[in-house]
Coordinates of C-alpha atoms in Angstrom, one line a residue:
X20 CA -102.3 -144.5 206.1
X21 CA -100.2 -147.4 205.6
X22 CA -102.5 -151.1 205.0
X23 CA -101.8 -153.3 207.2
X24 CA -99.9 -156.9 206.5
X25 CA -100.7 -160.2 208.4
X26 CA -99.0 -163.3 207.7
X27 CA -101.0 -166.2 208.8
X28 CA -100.4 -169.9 208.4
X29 CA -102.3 -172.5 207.6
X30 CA -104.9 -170.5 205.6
X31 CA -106.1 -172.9 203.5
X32 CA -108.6 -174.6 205.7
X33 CA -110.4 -174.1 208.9
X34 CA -109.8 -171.0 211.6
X35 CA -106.9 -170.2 209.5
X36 CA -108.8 -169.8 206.6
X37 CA -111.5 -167.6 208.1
X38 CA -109.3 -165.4 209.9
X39 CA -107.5 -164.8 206.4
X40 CA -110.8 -164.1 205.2
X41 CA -112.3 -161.7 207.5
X42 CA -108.5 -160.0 208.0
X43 CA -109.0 -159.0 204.1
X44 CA -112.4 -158.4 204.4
X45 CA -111.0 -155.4 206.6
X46 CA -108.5 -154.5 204.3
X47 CA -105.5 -155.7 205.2
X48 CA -103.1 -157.7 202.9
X49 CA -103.5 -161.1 203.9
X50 CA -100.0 -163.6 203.2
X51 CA -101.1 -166.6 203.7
X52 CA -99.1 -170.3 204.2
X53 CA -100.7 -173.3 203.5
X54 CA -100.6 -176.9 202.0
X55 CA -103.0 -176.9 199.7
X56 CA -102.8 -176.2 196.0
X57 CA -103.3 -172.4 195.2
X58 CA -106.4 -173.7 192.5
X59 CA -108.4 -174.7 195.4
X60 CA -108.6 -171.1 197.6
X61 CA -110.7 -169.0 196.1
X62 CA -109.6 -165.7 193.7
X63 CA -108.7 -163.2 196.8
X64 CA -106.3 -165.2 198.3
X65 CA -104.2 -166.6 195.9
X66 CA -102.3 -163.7 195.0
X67 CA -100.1 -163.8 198.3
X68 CA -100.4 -167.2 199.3
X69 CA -97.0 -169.3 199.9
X70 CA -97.6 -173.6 199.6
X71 CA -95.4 -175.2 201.8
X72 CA -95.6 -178.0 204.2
X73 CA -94.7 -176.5 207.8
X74 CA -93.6 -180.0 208.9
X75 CA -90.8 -180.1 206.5
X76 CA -87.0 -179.0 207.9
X77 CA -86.7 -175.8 205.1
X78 CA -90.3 -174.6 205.4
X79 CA -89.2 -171.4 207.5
X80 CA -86.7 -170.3 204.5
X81 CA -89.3 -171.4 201.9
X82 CA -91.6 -168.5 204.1
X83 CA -89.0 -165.3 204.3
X84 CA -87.9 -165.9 200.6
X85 CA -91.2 -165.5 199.4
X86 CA -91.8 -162.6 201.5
X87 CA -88.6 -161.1 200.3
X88 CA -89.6 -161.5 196.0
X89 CA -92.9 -160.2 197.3
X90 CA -91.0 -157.0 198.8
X91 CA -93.0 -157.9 201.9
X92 CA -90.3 -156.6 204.7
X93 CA -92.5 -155.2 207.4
X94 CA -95.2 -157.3 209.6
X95 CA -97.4 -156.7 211.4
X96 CA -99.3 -159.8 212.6
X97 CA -97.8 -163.1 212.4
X98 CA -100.4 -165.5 213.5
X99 CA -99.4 -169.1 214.0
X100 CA -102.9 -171.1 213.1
X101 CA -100.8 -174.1 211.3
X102 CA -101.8 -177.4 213.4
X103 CA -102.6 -181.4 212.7
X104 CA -104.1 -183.4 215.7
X105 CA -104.1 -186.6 216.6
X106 CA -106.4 -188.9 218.6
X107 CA -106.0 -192.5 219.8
X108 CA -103.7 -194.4 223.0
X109 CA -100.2 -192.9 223.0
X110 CA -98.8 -196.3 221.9
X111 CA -101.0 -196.4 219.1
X112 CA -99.2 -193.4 217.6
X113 CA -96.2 -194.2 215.0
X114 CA -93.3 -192.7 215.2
X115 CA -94.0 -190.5 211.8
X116 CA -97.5 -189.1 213.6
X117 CA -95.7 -187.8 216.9
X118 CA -93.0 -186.2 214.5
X119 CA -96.0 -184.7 212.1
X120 CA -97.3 -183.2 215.3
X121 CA -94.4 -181.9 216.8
X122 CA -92.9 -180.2 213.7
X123 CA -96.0 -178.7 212.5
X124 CA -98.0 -177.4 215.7
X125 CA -94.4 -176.4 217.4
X126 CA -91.0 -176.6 215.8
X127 CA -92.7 -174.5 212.7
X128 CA -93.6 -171.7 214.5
X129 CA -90.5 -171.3 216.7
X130 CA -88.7 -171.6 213.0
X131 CA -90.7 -168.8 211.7
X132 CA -90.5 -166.9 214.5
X133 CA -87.0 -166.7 214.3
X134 CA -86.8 -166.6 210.7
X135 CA -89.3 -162.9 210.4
X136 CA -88.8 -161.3 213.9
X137 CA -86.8 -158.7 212.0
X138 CA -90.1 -158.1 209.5
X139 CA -92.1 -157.9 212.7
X140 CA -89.2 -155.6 215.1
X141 CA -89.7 -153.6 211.9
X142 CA -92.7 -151.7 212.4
X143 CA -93.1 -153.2 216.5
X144 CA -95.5 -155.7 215.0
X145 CA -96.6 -159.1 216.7
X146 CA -96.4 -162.6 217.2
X147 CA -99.8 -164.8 218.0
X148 CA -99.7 -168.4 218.7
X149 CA -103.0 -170.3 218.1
X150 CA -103.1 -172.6 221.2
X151 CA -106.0 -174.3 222.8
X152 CA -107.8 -175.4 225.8
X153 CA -105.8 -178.8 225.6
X154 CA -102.8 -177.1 226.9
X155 CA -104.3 -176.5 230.3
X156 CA -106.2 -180.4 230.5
X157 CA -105.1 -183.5 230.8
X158 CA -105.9 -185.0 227.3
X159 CA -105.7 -188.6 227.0
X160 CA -106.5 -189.1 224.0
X161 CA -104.6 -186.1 222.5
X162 CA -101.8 -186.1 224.5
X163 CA -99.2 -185.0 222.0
X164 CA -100.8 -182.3 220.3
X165 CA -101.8 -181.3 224.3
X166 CA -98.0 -181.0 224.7
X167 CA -97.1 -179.1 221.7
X168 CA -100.3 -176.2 222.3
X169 CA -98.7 -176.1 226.3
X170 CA -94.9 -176.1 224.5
X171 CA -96.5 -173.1 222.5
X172 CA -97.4 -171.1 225.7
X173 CA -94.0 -171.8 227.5
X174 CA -92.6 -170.2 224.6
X175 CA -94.7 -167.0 223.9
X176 CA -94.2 -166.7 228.0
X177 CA -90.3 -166.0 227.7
X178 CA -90.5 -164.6 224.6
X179 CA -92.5 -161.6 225.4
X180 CA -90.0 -160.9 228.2
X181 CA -87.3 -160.9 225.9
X182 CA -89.0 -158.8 222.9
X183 CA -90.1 -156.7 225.0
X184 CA -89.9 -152.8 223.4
X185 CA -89.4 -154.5 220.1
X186 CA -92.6 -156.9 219.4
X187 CA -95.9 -158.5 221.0
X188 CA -96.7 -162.0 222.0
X189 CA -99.9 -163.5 222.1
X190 CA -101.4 -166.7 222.7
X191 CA -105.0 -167.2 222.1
X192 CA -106.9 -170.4 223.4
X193 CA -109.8 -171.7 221.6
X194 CA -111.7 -175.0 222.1
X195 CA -112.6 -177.4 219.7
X196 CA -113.8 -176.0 217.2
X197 CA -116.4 -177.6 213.8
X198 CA -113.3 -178.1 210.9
X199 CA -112.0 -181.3 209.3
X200 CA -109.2 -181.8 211.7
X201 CA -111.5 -184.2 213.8
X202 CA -112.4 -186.3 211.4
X203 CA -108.8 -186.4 209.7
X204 CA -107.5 -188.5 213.0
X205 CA -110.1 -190.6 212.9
X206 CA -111.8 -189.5 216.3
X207 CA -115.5 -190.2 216.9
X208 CA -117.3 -187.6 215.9
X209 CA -121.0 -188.2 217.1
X210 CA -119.6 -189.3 220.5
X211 CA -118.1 -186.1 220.9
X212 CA -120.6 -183.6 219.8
X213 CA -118.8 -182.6 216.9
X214 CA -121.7 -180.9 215.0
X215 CA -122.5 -179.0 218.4
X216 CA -119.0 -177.3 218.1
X217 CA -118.5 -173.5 217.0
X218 CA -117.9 -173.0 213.4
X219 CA -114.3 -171.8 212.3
X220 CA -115.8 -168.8 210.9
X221 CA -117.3 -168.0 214.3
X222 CA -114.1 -168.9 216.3
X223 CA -111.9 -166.5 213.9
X224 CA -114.5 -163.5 215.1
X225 CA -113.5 -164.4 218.7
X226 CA -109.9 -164.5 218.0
X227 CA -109.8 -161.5 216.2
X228 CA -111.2 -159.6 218.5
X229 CA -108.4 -161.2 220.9
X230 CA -105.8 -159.7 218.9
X231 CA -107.3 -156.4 219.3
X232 CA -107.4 -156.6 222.5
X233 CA -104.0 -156.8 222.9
X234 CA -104.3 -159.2 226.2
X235 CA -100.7 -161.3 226.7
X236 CA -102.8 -164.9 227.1
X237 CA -106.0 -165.1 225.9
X238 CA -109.2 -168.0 226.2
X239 CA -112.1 -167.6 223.6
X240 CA -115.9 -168.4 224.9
X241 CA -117.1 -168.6 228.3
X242 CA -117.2 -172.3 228.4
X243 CA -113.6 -172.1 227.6
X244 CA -112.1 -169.5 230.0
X245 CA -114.1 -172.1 232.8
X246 CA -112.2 -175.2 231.4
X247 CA -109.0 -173.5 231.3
X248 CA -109.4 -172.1 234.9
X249 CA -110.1 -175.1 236.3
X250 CA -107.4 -177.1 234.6
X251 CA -105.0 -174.8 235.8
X252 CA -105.9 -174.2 239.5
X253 CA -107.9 -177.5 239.9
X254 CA -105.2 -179.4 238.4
X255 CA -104.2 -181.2 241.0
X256 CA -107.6 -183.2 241.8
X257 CA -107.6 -184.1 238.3
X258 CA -104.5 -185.6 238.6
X259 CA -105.1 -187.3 242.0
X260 CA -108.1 -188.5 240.6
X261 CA -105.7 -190.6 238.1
X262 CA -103.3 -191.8 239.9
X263 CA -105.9 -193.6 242.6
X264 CA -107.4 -195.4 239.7
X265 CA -104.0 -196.4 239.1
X266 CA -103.6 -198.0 242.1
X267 CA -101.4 -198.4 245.2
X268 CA -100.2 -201.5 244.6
X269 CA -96.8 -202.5 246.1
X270 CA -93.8 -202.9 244.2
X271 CA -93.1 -206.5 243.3
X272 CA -90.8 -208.3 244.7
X273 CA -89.0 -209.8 241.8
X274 CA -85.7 -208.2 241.0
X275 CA -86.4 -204.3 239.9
X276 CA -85.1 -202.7 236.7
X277 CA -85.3 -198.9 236.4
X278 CA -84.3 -197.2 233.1
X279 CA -82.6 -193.6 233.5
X280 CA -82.2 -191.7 230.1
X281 CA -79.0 -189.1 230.8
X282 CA -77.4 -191.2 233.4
X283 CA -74.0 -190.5 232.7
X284 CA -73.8 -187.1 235.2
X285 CA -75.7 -185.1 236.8
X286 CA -79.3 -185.5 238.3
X287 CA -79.6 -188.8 236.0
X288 CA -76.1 -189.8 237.3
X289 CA -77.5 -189.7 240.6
X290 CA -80.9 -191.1 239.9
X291 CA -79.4 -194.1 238.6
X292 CA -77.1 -194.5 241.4
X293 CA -80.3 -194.4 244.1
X294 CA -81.9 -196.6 242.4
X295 CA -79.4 -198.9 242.5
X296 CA -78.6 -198.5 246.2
X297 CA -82.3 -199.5 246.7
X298 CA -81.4 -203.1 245.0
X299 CA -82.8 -202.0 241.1
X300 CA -80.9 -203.3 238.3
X301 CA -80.1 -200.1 236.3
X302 CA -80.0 -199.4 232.5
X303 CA -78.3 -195.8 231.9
X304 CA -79.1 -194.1 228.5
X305 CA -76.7 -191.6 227.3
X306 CA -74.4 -190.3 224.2
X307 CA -71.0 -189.8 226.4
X308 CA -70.5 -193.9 226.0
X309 CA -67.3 -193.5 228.5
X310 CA -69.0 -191.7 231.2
X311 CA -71.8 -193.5 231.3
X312 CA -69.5 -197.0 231.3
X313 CA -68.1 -195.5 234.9
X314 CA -71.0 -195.0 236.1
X315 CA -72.0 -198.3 235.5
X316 CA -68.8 -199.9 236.7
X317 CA -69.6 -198.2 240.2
X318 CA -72.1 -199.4 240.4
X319 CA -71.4 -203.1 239.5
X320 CA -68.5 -202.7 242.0
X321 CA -71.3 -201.8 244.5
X322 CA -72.6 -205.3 243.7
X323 CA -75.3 -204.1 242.0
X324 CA -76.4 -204.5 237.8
X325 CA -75.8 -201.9 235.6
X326 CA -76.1 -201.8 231.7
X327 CA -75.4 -199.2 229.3
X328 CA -77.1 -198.0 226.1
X329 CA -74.9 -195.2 224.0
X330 CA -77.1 -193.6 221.9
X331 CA -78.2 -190.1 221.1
X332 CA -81.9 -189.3 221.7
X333 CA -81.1 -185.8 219.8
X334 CA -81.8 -188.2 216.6
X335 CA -84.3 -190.6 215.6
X336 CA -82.0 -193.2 215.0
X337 CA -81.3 -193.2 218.2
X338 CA -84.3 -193.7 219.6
X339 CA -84.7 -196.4 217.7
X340 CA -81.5 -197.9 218.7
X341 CA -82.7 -197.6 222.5
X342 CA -86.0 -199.3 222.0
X343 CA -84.3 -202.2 220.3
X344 CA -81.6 -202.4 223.5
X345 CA -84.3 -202.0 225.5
X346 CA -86.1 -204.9 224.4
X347 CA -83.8 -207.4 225.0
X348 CA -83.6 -206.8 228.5
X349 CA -86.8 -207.3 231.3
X350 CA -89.3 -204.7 231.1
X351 CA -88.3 -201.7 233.4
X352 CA -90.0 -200.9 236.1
X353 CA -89.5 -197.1 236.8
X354 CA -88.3 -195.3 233.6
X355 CA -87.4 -191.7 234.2
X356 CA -86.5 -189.5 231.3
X357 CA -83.8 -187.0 232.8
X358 CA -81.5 -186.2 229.7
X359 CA -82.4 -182.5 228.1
X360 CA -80.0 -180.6 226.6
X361 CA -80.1 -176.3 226.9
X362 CA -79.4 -172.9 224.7
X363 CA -79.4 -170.5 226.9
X364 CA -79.5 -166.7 225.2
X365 CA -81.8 -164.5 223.4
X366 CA -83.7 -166.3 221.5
X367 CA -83.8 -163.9 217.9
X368 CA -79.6 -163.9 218.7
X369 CA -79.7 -167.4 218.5
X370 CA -78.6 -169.9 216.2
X371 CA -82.6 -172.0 215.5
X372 CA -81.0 -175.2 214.7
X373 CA -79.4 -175.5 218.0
X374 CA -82.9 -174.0 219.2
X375 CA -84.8 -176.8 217.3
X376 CA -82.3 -179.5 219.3
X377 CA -83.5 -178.6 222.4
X378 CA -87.4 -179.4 221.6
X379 CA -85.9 -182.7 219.9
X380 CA -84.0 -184.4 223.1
X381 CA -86.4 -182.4 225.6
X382 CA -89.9 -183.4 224.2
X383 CA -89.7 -185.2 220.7
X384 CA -87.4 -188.0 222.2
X385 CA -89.3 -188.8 225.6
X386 CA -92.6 -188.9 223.7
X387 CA -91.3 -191.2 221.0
X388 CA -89.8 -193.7 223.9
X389 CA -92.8 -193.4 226.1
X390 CA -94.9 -194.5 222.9
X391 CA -92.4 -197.3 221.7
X392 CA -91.6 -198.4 225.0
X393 CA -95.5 -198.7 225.7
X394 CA -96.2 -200.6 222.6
X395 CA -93.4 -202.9 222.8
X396 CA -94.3 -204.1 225.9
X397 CA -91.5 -203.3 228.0
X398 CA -92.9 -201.2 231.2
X399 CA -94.1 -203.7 233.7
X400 CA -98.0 -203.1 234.7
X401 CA -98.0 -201.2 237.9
X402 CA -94.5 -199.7 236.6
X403 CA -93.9 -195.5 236.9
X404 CA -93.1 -193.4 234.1
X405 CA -90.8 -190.0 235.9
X406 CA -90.4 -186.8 233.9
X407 CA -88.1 -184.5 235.1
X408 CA -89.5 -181.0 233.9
X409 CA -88.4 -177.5 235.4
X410 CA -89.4 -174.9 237.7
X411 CA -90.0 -172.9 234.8
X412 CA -93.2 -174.3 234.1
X413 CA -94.6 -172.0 237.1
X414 CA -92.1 -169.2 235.9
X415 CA -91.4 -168.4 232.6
X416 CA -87.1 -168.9 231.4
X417 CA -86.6 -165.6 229.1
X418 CA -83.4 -166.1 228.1
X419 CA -84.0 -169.7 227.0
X420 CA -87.7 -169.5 225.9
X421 CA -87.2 -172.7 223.6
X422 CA -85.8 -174.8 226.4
X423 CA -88.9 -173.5 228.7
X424 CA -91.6 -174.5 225.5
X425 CA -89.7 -178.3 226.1
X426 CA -90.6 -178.4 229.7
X427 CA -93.9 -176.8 229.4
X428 CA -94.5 -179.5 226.9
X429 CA -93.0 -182.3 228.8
X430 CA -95.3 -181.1 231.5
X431 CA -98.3 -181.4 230.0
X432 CA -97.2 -184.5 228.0
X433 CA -97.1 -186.5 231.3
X434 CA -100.2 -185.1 233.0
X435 CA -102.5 -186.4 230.1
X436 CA -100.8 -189.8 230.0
X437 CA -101.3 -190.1 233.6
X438 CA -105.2 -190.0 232.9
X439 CA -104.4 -192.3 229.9
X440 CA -102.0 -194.5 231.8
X441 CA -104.3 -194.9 235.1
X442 CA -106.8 -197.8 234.0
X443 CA -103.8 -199.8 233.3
X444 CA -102.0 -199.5 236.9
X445 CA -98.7 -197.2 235.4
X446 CA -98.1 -194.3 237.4
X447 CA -96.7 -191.0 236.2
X448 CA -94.6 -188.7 238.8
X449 CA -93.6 -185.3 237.2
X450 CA -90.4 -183.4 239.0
X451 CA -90.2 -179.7 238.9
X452 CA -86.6 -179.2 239.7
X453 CA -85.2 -175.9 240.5
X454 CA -81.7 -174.7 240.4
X455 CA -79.5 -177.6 241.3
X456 CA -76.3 -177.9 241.5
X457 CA -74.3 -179.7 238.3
X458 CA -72.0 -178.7 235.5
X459 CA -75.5 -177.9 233.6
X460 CA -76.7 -175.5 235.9
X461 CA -73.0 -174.3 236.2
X462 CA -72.5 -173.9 232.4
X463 CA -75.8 -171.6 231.7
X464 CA -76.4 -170.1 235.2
X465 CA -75.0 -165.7 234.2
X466 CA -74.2 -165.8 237.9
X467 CA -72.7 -168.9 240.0
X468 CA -72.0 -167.0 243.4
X469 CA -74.9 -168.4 245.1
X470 CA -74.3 -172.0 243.4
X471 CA -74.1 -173.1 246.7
X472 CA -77.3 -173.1 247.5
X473 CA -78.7 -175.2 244.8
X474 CA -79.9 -178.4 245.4
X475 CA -77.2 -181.3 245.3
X476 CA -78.1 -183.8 242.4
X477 CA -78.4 -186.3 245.7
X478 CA -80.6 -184.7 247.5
X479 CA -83.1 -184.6 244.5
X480 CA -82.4 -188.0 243.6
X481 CA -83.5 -189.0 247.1
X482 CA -86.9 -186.9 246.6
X483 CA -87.6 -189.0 243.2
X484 CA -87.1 -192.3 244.7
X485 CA -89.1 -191.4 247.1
X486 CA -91.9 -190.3 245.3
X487 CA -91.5 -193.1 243.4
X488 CA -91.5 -195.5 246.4
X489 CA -95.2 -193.8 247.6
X490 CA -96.9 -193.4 244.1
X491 CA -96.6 -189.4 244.2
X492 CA -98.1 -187.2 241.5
X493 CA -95.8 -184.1 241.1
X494 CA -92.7 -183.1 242.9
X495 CA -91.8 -179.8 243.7
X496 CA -88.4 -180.2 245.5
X497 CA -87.7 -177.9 248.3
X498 CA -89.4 -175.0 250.5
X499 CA -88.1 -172.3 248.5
X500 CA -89.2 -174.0 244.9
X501 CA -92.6 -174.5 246.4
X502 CA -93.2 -171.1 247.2
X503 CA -91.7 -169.7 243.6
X504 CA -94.0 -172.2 241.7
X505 CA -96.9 -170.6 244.0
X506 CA -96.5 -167.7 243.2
X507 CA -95.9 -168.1 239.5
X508 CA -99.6 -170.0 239.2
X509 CA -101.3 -166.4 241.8
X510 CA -99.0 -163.8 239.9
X511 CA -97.4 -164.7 237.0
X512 CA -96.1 -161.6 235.7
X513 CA -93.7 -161.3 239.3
X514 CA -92.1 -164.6 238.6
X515 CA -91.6 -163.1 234.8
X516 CA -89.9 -159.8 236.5
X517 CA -87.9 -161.9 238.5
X518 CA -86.5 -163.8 236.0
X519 CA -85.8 -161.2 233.7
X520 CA -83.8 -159.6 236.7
X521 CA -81.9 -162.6 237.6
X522 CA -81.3 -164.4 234.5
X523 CA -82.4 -162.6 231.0
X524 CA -80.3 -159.2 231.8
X525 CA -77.1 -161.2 233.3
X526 CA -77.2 -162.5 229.5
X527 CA -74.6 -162.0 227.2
X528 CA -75.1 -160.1 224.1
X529 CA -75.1 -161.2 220.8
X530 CA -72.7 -163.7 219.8
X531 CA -71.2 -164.7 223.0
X532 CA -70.1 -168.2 223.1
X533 CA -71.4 -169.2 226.2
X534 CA -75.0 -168.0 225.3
X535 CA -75.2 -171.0 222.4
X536 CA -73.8 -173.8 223.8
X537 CA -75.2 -177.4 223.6
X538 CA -74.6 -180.2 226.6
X539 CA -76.0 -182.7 228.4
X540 CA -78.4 -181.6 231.3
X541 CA -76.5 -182.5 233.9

């Protein structure tokens, strides 16, 4: 009978540890990734144990080439238990913490994903994600590392669509859990119960037994599965709950400023150009320099202000750049963060740094200007924070599983700083678009016949302000978007059939151009 092999990261230390323990205790053979020194794991483990640092750009090609001197070409569990936490305000977080976070608990594993799916396709193996109950909760104090374990489960959602036949997903939820990590981002242990929490050793039990299972999402503990059900179906109180401590309080009647990142086209395009209808002084945020400067001169023609920042949010410099601009001018505020960029195709057909890109401008950049804009100073108190997100989040996008991780992640981002935010008067409004009609939707829709019946970029624009105007929560534009994202939360796996229909088998195959192209959402 052929043994067994598991890869499993981060399994020098906590859960990741255990579960490479009690995986060999059963006799598989155990590869495990970690940052620590081989000297400090014990005998068993060092012999196939890789030291890398997940968080770093190359870690995925450090991975397969040791697997490939090891002659290691067949898996059959990857199990993605890598993470770093964080705890504290969201402006409290530098810039080199959020990155930390996001490379190591997400843009690893979608890297090694990619990098071994033909090790795992090999012998029908399987992926598991380690997530947690945070993906489900609004987190204040965590809400980065909430984002990346709900970015996690967007992913894994498409994903098993498209490996269908070929590999397994999994995603398995614990709860907090007694290791180090707590204590490592400086959050309060005694206040929180730590010492009360499960120990890794009995956590890895649980999840083990998850993985034999088999079951596509998975919640550890009793006390768990009741957090995560009511985080997901009771959602909404929790977030009503927020925004009436932040308060109705009427916009002021000073001159407004609203910042719009992706102005130049599109649904920022026509943000911007609401706003500005409605008397706002706009700020437009966008890499095409020339488009964006039209937009801007229509609107100053309209008799209205309008300022541009070029800048690409795809790199850090550039988010820097905008926070400086930014800085100069009055405090903003609305600030909606509308620019996203897309890959649409099959994810293991796709090129990963293109991949990576689209978790960078859809997640990495609104997080690090939410947290610089915050700690700068330059939202106005009683100001609104607008994420636009995707219908996705209530459906699953095989066929662009990455871009559905961003929104999932974006998602869950805002929900946890609207509990963070609501003491302090900021409002948070989080749009779930659907199919809407711009060059973006044009570009990566497999089948434009019905484009007429998309939402017009105006239309939605209209919807925003006005949720904006009344302090609103979520938006779910339109009848028929409402009644897709209900029945994605009742039966998840019809949304996921209906997707695949419509979008993941109008795909091209491998290698078409269309399938890897980068642009502006628009």
């Amino acid at each position: 009978m052929r043994r067994k092999t598991a890869l499993i990261t981060g399994a020098s230390d906590g859960i990741g540890l255990a579960l490479a323990r009690l995986f060999q205790a059963e006799g598989a053979r155990v590869v495990g990734v970690g940052r620590r020194p081989p000297a400090e794991l014990e005998r068993e483990l060092r012999g196939d144990y890789c030291r890398v640092d997940l968080a770093q750009p190359f870690a995925a090609a450090v991975v397969a080439e040791f697997l490939r001197r090891r002659g290691v070409d067949e898996l059959d569990l990857l199990i993605h238990c890598a993470g770093v936490g964080s705890y504290g305000p969201v402006e409290a977080q530098a810039a080199g913490a959020i990155d930390a976070l996001l490379d190591t608990n997400l843009r690893a594993p979608v890297a090694l994903t990619h990098a071994l799916l033909p090790a795992l396709a090999a012998v029908a193996g399987r992926v598991v994600f380690i997530g947690s109950v945070a993906a489900a909760l609004p987190v204040p104090d965590y809400a980065v590392y909430g984002a990346t374990k709900a970015a996690l489960e967007g992913f894994a959602r498409g994903l098993r669509v498209e490996l269908r036949g070929r590999a397994g997903v999994q995603v398995i939820h614990p709860g907090a859990t007694r290791t180090g990590m707590h204590a490592k981002v400086g959050a309060p242990l005694e206040r929180m119960g730590w010492r009360r929490f499960p120990p890794p050793e009995r956590v890895a039990r649980q999840i083990a037994r998850a993985i034999a299972g088999g079951a596509p999402v998975a919640t550890v503990g009793l006390g768990n599965r009741l957090l995560r059900l009511a985080g997901r179906h009771l959602g909404g109180l929790v977030d009503r709950a927020a925004a009436a401590r932040a308060g109705g309080s009427p916009a002021p009647a000073r001159p407004r400023h609203c910042v719009v990142t992706g102005g130049a086209d599109g649904i920022g395009r026509a943000v911007a150009e609401r706003f500005a209808r409605a008397g706002y002084a706009v700020t437009i945020l966008d890499r095409d320099a020339e488009r964006a400067a039209e937009v801007c001169e229509a609107i100053r023609a309209a008799g209205e202000g309008a300022t541009v920042i070029a800048t690409d949010l795809a790199r850090p410099e550039g988010v820097a750049l905008a926070l400086r601009r930014l800085a100069v001018l009055r405090p903003a505020d609305v600030v909606v963060h509308s620019a996203g960029i897309s890959a649409v195709g099959r994810f293991a057909e796709g090129e990963i740094a293109r991949q990576l890109a689209v978790l960078d401008v859809n997640l990495r950049a609104p997080a690090q200007l939410t947290a610089g804009a915050l700690r700068a100073g330059l939202v106005t108190p009683g100001g609104t924070l607008v994420y636009i997100a995707s219908l996705s989040v209530f459906t699953g996008y095989p066929g662009a599983a990455v871009y559905a991780a961003s929104k999932d992640g974006l998602a869950a981002y805002a929900r946890s700083l609207r509990a963070a935010l609501a003491g302090r008067g900021v409002h948070v409004l989080t749009v779930y678009p659907g199919p809407t009609r711009t060059a973006h939707a044009r570009r990566y829709s497999p089948d434009n016949r019905r484009e007429g019946r998309r939402m017009p970029p105006e239309r939605l624009a209209g919807l925003i302000f006005d949720a904006v105007e009344r302090r609103g929560v979520a938006l779910i534009p339109g009848f028929a978007n409402r009644l897709i994202a209900a029945v994605g939360r009742l039966a998840p796996a019809l949304t996921e059939e209906l997707m695949r229909r419509t979008i993941l088998d109008k795909l091209p195959q491998a290698n078409a151009p269309a399938g890897q192209t980068l642009e502006q959402e628009r």
